[in-house]
CSV table of N, CA and C and ligand atoms in Angstrom, one decimal:
chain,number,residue,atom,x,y,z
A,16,UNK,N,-60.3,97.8,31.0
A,16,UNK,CA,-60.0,97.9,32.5
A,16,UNK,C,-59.5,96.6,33.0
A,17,UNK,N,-58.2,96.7,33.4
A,17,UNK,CA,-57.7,95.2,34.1
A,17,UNK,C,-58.3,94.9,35.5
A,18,UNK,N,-59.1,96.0,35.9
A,18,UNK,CA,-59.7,95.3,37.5
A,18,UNK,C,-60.8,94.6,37.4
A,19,UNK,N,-61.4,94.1,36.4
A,19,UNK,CA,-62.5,93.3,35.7
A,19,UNK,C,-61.9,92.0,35.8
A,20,UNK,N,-60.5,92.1,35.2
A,20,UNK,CA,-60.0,90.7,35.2
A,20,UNK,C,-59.9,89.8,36.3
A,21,UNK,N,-58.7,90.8,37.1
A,21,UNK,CA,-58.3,90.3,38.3
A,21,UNK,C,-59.2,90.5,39.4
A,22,UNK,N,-60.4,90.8,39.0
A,22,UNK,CA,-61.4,91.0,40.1
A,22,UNK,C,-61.5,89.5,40.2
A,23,UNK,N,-62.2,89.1,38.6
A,23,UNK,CA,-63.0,88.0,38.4
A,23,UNK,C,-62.2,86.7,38.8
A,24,UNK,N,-60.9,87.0,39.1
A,24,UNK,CA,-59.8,85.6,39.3
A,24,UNK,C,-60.1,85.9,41.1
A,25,UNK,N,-60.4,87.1,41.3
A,25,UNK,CA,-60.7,87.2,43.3
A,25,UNK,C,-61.4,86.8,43.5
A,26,UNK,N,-62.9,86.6,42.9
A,26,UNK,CA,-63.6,86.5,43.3
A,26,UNK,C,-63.7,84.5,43.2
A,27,UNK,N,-63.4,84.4,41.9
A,27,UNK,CA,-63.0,82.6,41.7
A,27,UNK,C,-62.0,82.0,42.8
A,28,UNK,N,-60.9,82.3,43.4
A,28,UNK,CA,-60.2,82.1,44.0
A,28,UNK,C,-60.7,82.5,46.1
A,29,UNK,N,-61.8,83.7,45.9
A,29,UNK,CA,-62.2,83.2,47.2
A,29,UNK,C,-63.4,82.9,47.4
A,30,UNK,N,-64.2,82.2,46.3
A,30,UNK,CA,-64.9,81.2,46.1
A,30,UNK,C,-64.3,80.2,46.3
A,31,UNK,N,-63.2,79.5,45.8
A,31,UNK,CA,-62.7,78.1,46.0
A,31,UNK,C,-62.3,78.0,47.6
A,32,UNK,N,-61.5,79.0,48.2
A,32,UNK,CA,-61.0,79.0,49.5
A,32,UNK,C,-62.4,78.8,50.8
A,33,UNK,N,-63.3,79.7,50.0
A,33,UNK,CA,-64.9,79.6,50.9
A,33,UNK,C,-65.3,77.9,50.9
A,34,UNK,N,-65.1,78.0,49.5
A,34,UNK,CA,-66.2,76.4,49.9
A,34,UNK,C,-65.4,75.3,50.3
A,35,UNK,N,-63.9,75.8,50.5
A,35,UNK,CA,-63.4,74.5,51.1
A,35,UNK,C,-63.3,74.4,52.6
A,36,UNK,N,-63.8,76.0,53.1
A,36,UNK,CA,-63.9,75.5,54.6
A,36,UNK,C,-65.4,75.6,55.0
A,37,UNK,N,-66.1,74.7,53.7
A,37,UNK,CA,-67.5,74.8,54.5
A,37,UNK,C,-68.3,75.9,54.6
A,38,UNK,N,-68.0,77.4,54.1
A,38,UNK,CA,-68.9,78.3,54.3
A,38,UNK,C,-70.6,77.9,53.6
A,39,UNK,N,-71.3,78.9,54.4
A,39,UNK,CA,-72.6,79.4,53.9
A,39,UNK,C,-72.7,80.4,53.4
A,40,UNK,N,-71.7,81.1,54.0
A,40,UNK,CA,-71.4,82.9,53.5
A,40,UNK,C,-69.8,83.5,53.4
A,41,UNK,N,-69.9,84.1,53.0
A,41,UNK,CA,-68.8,85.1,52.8
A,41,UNK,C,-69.3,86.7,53.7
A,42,UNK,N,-68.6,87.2,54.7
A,42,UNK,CA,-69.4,88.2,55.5
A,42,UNK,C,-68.3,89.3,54.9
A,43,UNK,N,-67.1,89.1,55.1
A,43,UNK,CA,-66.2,89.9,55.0
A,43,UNK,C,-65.4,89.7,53.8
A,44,UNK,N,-64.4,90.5,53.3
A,44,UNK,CA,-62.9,90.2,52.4
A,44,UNK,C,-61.8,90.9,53.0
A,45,UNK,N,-60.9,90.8,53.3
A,45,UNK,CA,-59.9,92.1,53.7
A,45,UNK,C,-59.0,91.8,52.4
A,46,UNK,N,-58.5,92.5,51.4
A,46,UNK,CA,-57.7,92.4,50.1
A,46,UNK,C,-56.7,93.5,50.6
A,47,UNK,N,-55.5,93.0,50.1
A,47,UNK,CA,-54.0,93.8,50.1
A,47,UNK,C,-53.7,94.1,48.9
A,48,UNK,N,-53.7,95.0,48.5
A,48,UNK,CA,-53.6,96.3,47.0
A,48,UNK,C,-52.4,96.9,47.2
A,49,UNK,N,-50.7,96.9,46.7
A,49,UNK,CA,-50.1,97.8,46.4
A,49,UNK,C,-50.6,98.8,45.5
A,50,UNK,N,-50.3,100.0,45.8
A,50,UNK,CA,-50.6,101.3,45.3
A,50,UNK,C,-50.1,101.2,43.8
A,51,UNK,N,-48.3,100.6,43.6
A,51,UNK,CA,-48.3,100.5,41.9
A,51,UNK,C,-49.3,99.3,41.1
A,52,UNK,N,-50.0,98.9,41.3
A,52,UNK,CA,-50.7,98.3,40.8
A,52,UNK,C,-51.5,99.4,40.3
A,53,UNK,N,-51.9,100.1,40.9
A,53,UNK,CA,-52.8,101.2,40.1
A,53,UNK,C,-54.2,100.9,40.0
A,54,UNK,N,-54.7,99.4,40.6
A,54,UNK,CA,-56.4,99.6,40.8
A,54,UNK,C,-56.7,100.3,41.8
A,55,UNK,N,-57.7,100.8,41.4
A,55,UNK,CA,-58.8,101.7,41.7
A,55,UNK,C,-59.8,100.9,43.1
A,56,UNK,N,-60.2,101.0,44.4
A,56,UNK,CA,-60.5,100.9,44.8
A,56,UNK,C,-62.4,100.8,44.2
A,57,UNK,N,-62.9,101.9,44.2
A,57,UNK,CA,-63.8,101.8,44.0
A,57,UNK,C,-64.3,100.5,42.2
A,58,UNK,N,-63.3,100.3,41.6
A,58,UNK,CA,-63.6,99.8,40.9
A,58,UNK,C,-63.7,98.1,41.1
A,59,UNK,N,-62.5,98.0,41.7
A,59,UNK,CA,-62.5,97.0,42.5
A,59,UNK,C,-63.7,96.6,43.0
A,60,UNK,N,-64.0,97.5,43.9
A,60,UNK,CA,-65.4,97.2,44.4
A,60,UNK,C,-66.9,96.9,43.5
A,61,UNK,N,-67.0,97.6,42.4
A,61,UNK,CA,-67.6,97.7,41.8
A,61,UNK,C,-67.3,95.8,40.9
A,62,UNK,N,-66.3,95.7,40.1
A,62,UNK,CA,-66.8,94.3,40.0
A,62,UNK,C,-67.1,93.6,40.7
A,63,UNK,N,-66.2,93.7,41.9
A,63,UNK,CA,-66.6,92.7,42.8
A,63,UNK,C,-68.2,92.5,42.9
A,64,UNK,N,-68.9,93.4,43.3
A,64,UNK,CA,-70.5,93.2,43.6
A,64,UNK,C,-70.7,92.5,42.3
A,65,UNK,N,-70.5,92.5,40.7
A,65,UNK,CA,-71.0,92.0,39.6
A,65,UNK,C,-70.6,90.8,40.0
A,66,UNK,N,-69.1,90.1,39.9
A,66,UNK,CA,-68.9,89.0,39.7
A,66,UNK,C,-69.4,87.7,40.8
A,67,UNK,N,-69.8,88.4,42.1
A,67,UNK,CA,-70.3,87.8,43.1
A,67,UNK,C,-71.8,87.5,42.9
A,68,UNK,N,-72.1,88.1,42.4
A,68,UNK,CA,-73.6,88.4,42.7
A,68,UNK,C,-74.3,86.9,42.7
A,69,UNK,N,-74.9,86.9,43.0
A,69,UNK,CA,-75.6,85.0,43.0
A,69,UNK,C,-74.8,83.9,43.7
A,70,UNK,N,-73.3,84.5,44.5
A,70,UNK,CA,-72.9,83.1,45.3
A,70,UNK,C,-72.7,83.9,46.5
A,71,UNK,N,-72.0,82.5,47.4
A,71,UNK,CA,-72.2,82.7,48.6
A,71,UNK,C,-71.2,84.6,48.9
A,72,UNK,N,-70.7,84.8,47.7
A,72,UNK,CA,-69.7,86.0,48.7
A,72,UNK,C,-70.4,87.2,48.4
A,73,UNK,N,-71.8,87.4,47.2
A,73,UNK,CA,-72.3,88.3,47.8
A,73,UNK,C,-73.2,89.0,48.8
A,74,UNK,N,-73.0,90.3,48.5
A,74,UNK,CA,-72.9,91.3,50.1
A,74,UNK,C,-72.0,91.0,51.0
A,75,UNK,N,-70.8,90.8,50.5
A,75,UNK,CA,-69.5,90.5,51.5
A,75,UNK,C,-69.0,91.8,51.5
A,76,UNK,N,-68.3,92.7,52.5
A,76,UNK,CA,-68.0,93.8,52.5
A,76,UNK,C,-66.6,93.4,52.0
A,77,UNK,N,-66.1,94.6,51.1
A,77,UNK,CA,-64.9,94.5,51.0
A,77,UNK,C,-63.7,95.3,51.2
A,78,UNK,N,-62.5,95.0,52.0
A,78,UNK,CA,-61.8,95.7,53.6
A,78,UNK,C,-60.3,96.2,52.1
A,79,UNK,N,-60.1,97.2,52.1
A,79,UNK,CA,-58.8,96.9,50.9
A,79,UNK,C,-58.0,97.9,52.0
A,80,UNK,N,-56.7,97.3,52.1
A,80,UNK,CA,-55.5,97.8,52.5
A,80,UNK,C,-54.8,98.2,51.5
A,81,UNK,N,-54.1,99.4,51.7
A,81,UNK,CA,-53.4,99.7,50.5
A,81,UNK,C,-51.5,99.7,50.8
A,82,UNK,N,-51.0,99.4,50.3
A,82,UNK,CA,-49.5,99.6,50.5
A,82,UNK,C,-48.9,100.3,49.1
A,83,UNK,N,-47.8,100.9,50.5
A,83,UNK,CA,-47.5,102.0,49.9
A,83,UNK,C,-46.3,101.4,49.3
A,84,UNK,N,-45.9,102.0,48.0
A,84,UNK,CA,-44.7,101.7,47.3
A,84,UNK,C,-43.3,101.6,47.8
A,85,UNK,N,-42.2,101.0,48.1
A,85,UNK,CA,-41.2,101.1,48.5
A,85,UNK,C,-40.1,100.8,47.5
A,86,UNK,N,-38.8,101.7,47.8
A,86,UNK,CA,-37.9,101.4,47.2
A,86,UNK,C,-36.4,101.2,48.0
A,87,UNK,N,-35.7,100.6,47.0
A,87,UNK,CA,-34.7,100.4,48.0
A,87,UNK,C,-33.0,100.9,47.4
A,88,UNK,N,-32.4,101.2,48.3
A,88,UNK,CA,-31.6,102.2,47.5
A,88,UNK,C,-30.3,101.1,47.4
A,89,UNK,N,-29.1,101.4,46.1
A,89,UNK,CA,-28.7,100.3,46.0
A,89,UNK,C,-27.0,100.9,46.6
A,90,UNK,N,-26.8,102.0,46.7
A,90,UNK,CA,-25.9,102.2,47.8
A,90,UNK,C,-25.6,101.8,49.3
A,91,UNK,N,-26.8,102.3,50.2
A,91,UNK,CA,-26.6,102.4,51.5
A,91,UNK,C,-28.0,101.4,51.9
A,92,UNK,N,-28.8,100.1,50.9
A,92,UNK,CA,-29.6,99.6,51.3
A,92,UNK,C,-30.9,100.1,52.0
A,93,UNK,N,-31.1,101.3,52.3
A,93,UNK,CA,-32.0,101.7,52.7
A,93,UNK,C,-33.3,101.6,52.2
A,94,UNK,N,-34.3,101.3,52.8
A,94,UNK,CA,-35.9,100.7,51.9
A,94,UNK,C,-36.6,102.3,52.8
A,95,UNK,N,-36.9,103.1,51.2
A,95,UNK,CA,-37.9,104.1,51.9
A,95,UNK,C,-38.7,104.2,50.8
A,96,UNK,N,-40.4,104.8,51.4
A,96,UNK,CA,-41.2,104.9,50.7
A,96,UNK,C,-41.0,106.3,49.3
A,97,UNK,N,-41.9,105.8,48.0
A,97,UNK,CA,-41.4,106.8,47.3
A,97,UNK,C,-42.4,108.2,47.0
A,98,UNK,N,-41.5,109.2,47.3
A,98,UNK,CA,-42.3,110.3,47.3
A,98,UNK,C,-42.7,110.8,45.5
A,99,UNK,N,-43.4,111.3,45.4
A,99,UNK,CA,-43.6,111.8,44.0
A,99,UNK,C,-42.8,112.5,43.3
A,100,UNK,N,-42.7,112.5,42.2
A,100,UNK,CA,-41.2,112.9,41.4
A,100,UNK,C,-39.9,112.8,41.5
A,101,UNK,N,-39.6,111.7,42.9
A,101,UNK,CA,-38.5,111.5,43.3
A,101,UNK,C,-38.0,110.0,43.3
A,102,UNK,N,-36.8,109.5,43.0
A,102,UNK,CA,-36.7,108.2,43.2
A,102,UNK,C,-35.4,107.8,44.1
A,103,UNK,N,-35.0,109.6,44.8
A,103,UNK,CA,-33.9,109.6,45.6
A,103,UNK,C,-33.8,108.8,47.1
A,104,UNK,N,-32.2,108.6,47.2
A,104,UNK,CA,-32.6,108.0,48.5
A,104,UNK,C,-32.5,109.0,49.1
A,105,UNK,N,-33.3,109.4,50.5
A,105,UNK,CA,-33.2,110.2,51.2
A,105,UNK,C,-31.8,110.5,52.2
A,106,UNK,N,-31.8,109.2,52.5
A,106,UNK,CA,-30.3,109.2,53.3
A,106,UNK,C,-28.5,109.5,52.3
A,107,UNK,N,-28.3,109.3,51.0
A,107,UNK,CA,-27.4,109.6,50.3
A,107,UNK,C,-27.6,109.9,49.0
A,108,UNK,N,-28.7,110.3,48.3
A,108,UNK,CA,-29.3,110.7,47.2
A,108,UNK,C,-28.8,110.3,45.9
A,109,UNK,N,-28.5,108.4,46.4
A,109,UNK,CA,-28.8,107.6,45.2
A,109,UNK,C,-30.0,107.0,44.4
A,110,UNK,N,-30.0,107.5,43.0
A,110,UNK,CA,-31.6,106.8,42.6
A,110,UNK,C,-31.7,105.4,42.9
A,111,UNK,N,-32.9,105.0,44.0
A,111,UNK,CA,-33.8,103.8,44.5
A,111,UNK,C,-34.1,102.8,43.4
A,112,UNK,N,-34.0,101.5,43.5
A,112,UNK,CA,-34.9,100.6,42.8
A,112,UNK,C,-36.0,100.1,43.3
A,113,UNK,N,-37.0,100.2,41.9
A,113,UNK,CA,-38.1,99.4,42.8
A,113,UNK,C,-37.8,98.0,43.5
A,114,UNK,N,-38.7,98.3,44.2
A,114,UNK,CA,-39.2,96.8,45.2
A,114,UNK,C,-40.1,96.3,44.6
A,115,UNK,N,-40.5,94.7,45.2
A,115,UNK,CA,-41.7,94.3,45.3
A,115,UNK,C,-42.9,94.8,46.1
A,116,UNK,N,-42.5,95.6,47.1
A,116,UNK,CA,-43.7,96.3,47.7
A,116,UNK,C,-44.1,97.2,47.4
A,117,UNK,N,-45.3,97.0,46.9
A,117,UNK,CA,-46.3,98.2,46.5
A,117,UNK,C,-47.0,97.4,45.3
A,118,UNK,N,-46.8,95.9,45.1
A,118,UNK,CA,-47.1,95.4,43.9
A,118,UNK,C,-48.3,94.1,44.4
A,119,UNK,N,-48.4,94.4,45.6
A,119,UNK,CA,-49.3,93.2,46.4
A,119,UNK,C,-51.2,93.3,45.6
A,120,UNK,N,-51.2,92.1,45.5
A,120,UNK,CA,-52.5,92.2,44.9
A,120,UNK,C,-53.4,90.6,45.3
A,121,UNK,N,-54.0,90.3,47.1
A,121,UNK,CA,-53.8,89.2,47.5
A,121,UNK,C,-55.1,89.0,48.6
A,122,UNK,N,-56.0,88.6,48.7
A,122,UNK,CA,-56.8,88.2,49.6
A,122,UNK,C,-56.1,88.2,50.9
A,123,UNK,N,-56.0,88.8,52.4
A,123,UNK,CA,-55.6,88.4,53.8
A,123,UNK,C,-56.1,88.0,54.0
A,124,UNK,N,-57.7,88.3,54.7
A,124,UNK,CA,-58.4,87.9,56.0
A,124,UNK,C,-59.6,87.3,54.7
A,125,UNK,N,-61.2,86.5,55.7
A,125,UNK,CA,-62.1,86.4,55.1
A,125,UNK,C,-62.9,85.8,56.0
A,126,UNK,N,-64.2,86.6,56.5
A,126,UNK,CA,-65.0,86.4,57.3
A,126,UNK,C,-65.8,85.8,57.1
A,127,UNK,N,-65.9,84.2,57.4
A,127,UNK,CA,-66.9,83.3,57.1
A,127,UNK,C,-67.8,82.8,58.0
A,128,UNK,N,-69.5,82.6,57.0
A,128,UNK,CA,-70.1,81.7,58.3
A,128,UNK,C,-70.5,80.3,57.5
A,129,UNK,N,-70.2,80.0,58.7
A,129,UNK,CA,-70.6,78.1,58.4
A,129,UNK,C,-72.0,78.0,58.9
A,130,UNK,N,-72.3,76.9,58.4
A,130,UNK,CA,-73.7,75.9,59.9
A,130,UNK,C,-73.6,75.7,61.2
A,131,UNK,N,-72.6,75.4,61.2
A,131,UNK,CA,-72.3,75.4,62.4
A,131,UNK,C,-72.4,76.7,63.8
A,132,UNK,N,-73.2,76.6,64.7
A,132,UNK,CA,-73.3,78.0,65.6
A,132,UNK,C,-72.4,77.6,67.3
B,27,LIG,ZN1,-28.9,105.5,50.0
C-alpha cells in the first residue's frame, strides 16, 4: 500500500511545520488529494491515526479535499475535467492531455493550539 508511505512522510512533515510554530496540539489537518493519485481516503486516514499516535497530531481530525482530474486539450487549449472512458475534448473532440491537476498530494490548512490563550 503506498498510503503507508506517503502518510508517514505527512505525518513527519506536519510534525516538523507544528513544532516550528510552537504548537501543543495539532486540532485539525485539511490535506489536498488529487483523485489520480488514487489514495483512498479512508486509508489515509487510517495511517494517519497509526503514525500519529503518541505526538502532538494525534486526534487531529483529518479534512481531505479531493480534486478532480483535469485535462487540457492541445488543439483549442481548453482545461476540462475528465469524464470516464473519455479523454475527449468536449468543445472539438481532440484527445486531452493530462495535467497536473488531479495529482495534488499536500497539507493546506492546520489547526493549531499553542500556550498561549
Ligand atoms: Zn479542444
Amino acid at each position: 500500500m503506498h498510503e503507508a508511505s506517503v502518510t508517514e512522510a505527512l505525518v513527519k512533515l506536519a510534525l516538523e511545520e507544528a513544532l516550528s510554530r510552537d504548537a501543543l496540539r495539532v486540532t485539525a489537518i485539511g490535506l489536498v488529494v488529487g483523485e489520480t493519485t488514487g489514495y483512498m481516503g479512508e486509508s489515509l486516514e487510517f495511517y494517519f491515526r497509526n503514525f500519529s499516535k503518541g505526538t502532538i497530531l494525534e486526534g487531529a481530525s483529518l479534512n481531505i479535499a479531493y480534486v478532480k482530474p483535469k485535462i487540457k486539450c492541445p488543439n483549442c487549449s481548453l482545461v476540462f475535467e475528465r469524464k470516464k472512458f473519455t479523454f475527449e475534448c468536449p468543445a472539438c473532440g481532440t484527445p486531452g492531455e493530462m495535467t497536473g491537476i488531479g495529482n495534488e498530494f499536500y497539507i493546506d490548512t492546520m489547526d493549531i493550539e499553542t500556550g498561549e490563550r
